JSON list of C-alpha atoms in Angstrom, two decimals:
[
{"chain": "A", "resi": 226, "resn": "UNK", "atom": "CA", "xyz": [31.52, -19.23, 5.11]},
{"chain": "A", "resi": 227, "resn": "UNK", "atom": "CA", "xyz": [32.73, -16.51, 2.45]},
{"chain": "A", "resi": 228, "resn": "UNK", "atom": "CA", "xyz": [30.11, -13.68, 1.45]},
{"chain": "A", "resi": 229, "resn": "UNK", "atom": "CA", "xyz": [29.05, -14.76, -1.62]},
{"chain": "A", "resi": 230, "resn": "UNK", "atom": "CA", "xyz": [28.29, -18.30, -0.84]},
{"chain": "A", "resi": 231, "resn": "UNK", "atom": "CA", "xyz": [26.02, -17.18, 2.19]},
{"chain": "A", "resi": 232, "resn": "UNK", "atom": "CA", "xyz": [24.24, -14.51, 0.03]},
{"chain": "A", "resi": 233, "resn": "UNK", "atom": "CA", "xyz": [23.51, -17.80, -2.40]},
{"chain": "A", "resi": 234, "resn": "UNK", "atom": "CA", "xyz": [22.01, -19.84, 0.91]},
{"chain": "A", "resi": 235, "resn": "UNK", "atom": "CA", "xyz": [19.99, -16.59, 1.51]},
{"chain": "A", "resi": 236, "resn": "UNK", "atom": "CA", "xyz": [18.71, -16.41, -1.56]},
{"chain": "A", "resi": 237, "resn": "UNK", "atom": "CA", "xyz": [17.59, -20.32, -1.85]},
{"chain": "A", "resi": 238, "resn": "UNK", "atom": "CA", "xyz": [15.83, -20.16, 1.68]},
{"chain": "A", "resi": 239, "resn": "UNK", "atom": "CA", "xyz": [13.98, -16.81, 0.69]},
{"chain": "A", "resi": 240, "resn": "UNK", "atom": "CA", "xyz": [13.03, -18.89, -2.47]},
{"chain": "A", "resi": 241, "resn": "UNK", "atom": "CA", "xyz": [11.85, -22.21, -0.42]},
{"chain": "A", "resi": 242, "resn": "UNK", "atom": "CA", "xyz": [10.13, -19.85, 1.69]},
{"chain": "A", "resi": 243, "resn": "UNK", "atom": "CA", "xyz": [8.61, -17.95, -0.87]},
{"chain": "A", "resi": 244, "resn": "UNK", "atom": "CA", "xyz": [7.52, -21.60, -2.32]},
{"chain": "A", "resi": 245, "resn": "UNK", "atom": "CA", "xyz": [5.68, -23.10, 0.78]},
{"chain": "A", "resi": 246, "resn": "UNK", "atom": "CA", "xyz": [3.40, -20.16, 0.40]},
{"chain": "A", "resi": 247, "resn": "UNK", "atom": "CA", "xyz": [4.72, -18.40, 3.36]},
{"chain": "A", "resi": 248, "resn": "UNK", "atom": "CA", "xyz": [5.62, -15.23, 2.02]},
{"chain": "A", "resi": 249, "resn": "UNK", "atom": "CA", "xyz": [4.24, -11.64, 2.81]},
{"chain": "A", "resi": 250, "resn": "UNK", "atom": "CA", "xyz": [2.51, -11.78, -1.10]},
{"chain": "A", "resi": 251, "resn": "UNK", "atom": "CA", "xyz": [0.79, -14.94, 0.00]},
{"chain": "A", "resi": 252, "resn": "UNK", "atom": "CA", "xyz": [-3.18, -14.20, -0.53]},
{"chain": "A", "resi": 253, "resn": "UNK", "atom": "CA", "xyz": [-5.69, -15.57, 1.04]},
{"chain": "A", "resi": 254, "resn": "UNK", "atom": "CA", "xyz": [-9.22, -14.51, 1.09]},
{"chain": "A", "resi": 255, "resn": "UNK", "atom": "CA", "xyz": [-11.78, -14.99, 4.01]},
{"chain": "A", "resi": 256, "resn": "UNK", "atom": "CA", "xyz": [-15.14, -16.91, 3.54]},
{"chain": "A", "resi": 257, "resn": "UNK", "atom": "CA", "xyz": [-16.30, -15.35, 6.59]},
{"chain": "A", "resi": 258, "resn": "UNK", "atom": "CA", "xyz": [-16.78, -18.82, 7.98]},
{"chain": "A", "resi": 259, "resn": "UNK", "atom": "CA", "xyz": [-13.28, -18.93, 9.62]},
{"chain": "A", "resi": 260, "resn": "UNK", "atom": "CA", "xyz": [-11.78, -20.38, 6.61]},
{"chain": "A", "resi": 261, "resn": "UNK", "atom": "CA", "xyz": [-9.50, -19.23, 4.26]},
{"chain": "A", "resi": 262, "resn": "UNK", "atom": "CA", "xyz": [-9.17, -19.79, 0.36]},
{"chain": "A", "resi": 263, "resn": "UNK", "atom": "CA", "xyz": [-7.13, -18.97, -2.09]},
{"chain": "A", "resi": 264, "resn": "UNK", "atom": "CA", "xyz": [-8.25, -16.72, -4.99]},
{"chain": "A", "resi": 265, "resn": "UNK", "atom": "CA", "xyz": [-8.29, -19.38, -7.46]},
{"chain": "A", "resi": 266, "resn": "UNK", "atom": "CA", "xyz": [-10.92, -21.07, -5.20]},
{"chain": "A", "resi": 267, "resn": "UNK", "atom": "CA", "xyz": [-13.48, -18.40, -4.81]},
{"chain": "A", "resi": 268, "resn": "UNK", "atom": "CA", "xyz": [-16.46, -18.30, -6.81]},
{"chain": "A", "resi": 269, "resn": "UNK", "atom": "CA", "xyz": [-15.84, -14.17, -7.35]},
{"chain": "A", "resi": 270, "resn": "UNK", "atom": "CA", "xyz": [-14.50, -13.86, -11.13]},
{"chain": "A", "resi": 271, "resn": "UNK", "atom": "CA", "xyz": [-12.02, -11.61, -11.49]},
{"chain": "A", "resi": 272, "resn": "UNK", "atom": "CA", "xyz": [-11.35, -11.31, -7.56]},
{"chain": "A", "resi": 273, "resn": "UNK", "atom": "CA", "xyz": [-7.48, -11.27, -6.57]},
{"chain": "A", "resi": 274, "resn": "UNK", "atom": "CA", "xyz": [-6.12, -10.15, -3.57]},
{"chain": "A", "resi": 275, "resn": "UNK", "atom": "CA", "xyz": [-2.89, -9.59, -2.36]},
{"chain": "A", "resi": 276, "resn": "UNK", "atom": "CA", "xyz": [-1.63, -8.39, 1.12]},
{"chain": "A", "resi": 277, "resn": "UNK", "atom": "CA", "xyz": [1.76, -6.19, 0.93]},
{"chain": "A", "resi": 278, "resn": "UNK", "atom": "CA", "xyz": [3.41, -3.97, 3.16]},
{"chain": "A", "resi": 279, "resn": "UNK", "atom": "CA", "xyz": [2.82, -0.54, 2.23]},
{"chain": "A", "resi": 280, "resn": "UNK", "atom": "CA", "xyz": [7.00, -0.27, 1.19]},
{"chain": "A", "resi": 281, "resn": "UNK", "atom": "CA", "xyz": [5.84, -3.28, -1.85]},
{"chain": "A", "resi": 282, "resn": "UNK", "atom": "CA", "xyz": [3.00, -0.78, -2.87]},
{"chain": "A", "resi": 283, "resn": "UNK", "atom": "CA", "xyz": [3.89, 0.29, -6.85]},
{"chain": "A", "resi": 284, "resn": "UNK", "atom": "CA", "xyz": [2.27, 3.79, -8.55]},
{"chain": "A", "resi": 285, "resn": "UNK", "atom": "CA", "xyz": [-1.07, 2.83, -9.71]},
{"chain": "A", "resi": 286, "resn": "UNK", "atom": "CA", "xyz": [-1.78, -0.54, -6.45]},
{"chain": "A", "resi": 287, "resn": "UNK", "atom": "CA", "xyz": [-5.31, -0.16, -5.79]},
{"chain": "A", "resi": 288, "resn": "UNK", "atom": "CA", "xyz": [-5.84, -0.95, -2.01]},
{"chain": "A", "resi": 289, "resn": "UNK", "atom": "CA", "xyz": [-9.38, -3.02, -0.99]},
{"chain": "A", "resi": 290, "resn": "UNK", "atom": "CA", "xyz": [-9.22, -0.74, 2.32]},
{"chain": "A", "resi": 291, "resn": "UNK", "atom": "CA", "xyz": [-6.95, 1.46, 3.91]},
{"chain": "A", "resi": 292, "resn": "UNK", "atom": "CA", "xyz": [-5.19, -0.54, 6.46]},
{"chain": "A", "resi": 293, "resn": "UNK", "atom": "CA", "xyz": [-4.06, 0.57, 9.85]},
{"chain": "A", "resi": 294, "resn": "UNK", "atom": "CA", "xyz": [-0.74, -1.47, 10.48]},
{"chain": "A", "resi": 295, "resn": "UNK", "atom": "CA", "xyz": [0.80, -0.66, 6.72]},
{"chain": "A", "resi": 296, "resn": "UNK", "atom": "CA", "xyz": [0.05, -3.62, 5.28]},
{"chain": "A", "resi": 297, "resn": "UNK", "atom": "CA", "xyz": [-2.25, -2.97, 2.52]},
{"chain": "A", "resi": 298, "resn": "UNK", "atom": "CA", "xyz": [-4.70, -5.56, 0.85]},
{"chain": "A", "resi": 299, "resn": "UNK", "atom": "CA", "xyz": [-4.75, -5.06, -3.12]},
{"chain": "A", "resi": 300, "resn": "UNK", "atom": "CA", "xyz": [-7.65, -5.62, -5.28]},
{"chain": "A", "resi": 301, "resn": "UNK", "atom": "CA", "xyz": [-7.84, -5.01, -9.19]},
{"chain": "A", "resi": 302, "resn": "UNK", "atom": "CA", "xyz": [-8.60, -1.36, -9.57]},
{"chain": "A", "resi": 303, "resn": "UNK", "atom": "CA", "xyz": [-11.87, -2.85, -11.53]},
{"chain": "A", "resi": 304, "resn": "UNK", "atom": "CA", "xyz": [-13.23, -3.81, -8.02]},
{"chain": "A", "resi": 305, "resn": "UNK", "atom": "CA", "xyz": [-14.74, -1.79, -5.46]},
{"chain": "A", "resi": 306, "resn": "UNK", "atom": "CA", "xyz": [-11.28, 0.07, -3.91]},
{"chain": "A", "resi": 307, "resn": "UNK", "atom": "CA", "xyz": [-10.58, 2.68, -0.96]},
{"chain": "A", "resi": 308, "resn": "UNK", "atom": "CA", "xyz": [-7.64, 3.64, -2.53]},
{"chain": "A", "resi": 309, "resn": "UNK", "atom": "CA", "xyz": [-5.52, 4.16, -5.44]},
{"chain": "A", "resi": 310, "resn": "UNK", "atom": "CA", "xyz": [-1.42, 4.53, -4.52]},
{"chain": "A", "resi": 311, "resn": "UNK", "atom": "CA", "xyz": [0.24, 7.18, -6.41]},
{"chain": "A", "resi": 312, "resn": "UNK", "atom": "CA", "xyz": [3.85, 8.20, -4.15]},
{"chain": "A", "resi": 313, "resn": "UNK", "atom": "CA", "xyz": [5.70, 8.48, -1.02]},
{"chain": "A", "resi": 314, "resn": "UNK", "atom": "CA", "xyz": [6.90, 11.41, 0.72]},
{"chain": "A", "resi": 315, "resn": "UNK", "atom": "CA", "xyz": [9.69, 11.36, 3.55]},
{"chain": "A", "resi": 316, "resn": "UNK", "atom": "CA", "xyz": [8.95, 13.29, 6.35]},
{"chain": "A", "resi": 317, "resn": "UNK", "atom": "CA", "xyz": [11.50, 15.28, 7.60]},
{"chain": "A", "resi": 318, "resn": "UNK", "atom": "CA", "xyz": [14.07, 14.34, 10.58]},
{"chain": "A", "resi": 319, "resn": "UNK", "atom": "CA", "xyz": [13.50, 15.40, 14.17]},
{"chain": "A", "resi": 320, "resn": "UNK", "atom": "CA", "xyz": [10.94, 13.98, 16.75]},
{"chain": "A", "resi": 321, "resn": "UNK", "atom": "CA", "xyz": [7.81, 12.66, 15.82]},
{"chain": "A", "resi": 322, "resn": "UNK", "atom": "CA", "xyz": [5.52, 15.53, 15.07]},
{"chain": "A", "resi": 323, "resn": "UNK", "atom": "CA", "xyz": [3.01, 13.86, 15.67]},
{"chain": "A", "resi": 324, "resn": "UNK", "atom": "CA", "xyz": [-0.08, 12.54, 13.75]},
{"chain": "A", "resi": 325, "resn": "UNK", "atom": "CA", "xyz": [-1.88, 16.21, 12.97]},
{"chain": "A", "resi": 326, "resn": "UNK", "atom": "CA", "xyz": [1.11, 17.35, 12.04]},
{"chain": "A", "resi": 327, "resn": "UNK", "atom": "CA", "xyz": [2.53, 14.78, 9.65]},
{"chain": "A", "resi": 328, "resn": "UNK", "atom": "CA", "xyz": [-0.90, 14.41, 8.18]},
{"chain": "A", "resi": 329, "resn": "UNK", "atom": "CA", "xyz": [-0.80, 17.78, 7.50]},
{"chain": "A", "resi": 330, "resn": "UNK", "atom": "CA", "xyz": [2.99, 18.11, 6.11]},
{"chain": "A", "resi": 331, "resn": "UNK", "atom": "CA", "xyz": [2.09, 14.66, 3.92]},
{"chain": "A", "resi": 332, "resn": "UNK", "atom": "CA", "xyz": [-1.03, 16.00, 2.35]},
{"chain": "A", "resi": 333, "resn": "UNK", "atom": "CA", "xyz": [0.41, 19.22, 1.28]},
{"chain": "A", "resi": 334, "resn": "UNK", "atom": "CA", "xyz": [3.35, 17.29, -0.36]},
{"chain": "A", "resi": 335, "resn": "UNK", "atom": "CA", "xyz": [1.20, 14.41, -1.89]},
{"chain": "A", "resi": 336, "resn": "UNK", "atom": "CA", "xyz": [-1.66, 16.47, -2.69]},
{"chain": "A", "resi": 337, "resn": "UNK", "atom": "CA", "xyz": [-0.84, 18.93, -5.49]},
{"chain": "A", "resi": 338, "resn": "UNK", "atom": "CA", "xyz": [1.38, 15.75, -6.88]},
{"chain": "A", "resi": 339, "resn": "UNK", "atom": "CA", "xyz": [-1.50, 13.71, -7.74]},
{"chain": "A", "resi": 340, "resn": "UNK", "atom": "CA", "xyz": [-1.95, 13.20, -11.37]},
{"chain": "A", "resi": 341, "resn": "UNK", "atom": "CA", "xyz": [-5.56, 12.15, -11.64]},
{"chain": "A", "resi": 342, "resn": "UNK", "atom": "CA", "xyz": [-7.38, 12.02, -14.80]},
{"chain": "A", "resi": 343, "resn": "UNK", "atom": "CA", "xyz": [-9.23, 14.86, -15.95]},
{"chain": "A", "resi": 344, "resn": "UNK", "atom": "CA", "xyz": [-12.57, 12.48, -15.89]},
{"chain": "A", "resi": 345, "resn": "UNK", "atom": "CA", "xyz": [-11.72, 11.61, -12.10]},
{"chain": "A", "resi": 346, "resn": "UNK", "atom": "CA", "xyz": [-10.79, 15.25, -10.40]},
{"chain": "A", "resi": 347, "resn": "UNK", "atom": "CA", "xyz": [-14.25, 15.42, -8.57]},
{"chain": "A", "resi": 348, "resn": "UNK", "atom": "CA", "xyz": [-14.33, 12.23, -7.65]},
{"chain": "A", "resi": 349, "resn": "UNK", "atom": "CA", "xyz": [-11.00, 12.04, -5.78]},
{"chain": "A", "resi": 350, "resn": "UNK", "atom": "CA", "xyz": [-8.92, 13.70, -3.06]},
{"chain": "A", "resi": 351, "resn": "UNK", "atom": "CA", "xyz": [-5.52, 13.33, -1.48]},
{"chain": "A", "resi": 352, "resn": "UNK", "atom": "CA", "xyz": [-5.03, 10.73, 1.40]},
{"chain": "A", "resi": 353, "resn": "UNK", "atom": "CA", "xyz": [-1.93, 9.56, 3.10]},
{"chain": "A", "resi": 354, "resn": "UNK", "atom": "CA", "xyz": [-0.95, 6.55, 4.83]},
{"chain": "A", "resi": 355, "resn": "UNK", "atom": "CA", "xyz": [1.44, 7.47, 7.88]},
{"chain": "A", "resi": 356, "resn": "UNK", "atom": "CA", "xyz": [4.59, 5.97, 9.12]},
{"chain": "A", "resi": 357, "resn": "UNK", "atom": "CA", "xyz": [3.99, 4.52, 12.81]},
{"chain": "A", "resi": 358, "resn": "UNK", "atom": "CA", "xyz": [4.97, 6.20, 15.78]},
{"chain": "A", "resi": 359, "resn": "UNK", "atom": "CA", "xyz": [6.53, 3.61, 16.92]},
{"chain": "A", "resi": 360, "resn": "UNK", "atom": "CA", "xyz": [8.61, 3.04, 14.35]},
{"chain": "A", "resi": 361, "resn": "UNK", "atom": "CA", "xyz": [9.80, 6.83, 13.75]},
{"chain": "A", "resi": 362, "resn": "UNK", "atom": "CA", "xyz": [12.68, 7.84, 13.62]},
{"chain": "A", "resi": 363, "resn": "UNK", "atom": "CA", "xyz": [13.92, 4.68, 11.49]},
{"chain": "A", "resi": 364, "resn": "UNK", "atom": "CA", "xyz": [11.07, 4.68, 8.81]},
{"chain": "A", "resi": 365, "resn": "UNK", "atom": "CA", "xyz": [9.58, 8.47, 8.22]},
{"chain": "A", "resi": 366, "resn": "UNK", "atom": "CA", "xyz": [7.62, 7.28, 4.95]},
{"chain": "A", "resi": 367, "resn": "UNK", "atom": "CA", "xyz": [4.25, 8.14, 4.13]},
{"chain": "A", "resi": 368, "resn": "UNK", "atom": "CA", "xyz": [2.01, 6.77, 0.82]},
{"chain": "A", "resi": 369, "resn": "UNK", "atom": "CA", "xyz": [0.32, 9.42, -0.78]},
{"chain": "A", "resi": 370, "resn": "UNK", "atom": "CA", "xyz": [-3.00, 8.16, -2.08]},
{"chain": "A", "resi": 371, "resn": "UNK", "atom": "CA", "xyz": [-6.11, 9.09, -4.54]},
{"chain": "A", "resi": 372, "resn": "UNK", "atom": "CA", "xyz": [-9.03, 8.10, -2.15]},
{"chain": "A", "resi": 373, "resn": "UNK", "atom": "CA", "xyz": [-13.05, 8.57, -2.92]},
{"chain": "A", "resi": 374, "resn": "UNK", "atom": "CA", "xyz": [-14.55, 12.26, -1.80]},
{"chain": "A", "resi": 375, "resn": "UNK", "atom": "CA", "xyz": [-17.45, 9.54, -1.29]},
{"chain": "A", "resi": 376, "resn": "UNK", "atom": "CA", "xyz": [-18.27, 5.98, -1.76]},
{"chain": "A", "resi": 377, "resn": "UNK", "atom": "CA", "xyz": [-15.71, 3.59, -3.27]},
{"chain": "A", "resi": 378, "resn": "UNK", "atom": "CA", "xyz": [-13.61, 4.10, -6.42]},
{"chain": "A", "resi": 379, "resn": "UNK", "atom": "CA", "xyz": [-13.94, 1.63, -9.41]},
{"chain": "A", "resi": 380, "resn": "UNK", "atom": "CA", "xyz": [-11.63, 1.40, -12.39]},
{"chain": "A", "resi": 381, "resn": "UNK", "atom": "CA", "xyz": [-8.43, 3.84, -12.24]},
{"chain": "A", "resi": 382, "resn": "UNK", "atom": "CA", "xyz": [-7.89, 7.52, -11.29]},
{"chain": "A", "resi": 383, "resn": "UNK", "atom": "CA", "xyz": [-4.74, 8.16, -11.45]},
{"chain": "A", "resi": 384, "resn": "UNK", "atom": "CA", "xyz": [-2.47, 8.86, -15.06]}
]
């Protein structure tokens, strides 16, 4: 099959897929009864989440919690948040430093790049979500972040 016509199959089985509701935007929130609902069906005006790997995550994303595994759970930055995402910073090559260390080398970097609104500078600090180790070398990413000194933020921090 020539090039183009395969990139035009690609494209119409990322769409289908996209369609059936099986792609990694597809949002679901938990009842805490084992069931699953969309947002539309939840009694919670306002209330939208969306899960994203942290590489979908756009200046300004507010993130519900901070995950663990990268993929982030977005809420609107009206709602109770952990996090506001602001940038990335690439960690340098070479061997995994380690999770001190590329804490450390991310929050220097992301840190003094946070534009937070004057109203917001006390209540925010720098945070950083890491690449995995066991992904490193291949992705050395890490998501700078406005999180709460305290508590949970509401509304938007960041400029």
């Amino acid at each position: 099959m020539p090039p183009p016509v395969r990139r035009r199959l690609a494209v119409a089985a990322c769409l289908a897929w996209a369609v059936a509701g099986c792609s990694p935007g597809a949002t679901f929130v938990s009842t805490g009864e084992g069931t699953a609902v969309t947002p539309e069906e939840t009694s919670t005006p306002g209330l939208y989440l969306q899960r994203l790997h942290a590489t979908y995550l756009r200046p300004g994303d507010c993130l519900w919690e901070l995950p663990h595994d990268l993929v982030a759970t977005l809420v609107s930055c009206e709602m109770p948040h952990a996090a506001e995402y602001a940038s990335i910073y690439v960690l340098p090559e070479g061997p995994w430093p380690g999770e001190t260390a590329a804490r450390r080398r991310a929050l220097d970097w992301c840190g003094p790049r946070l534009r937070v609104r004057e109203s917001r500078r006390d209540d925010v600090k720098a945070g950083v979500l890491l690449p995995l180790e066991h992904e490193w070398p291949a992705q050395r990413t890490a998501y700078c972040l406005a999180v709460p000194r305290e508590g949970e933020l509401v509304g938007r921090v960041l400029k």
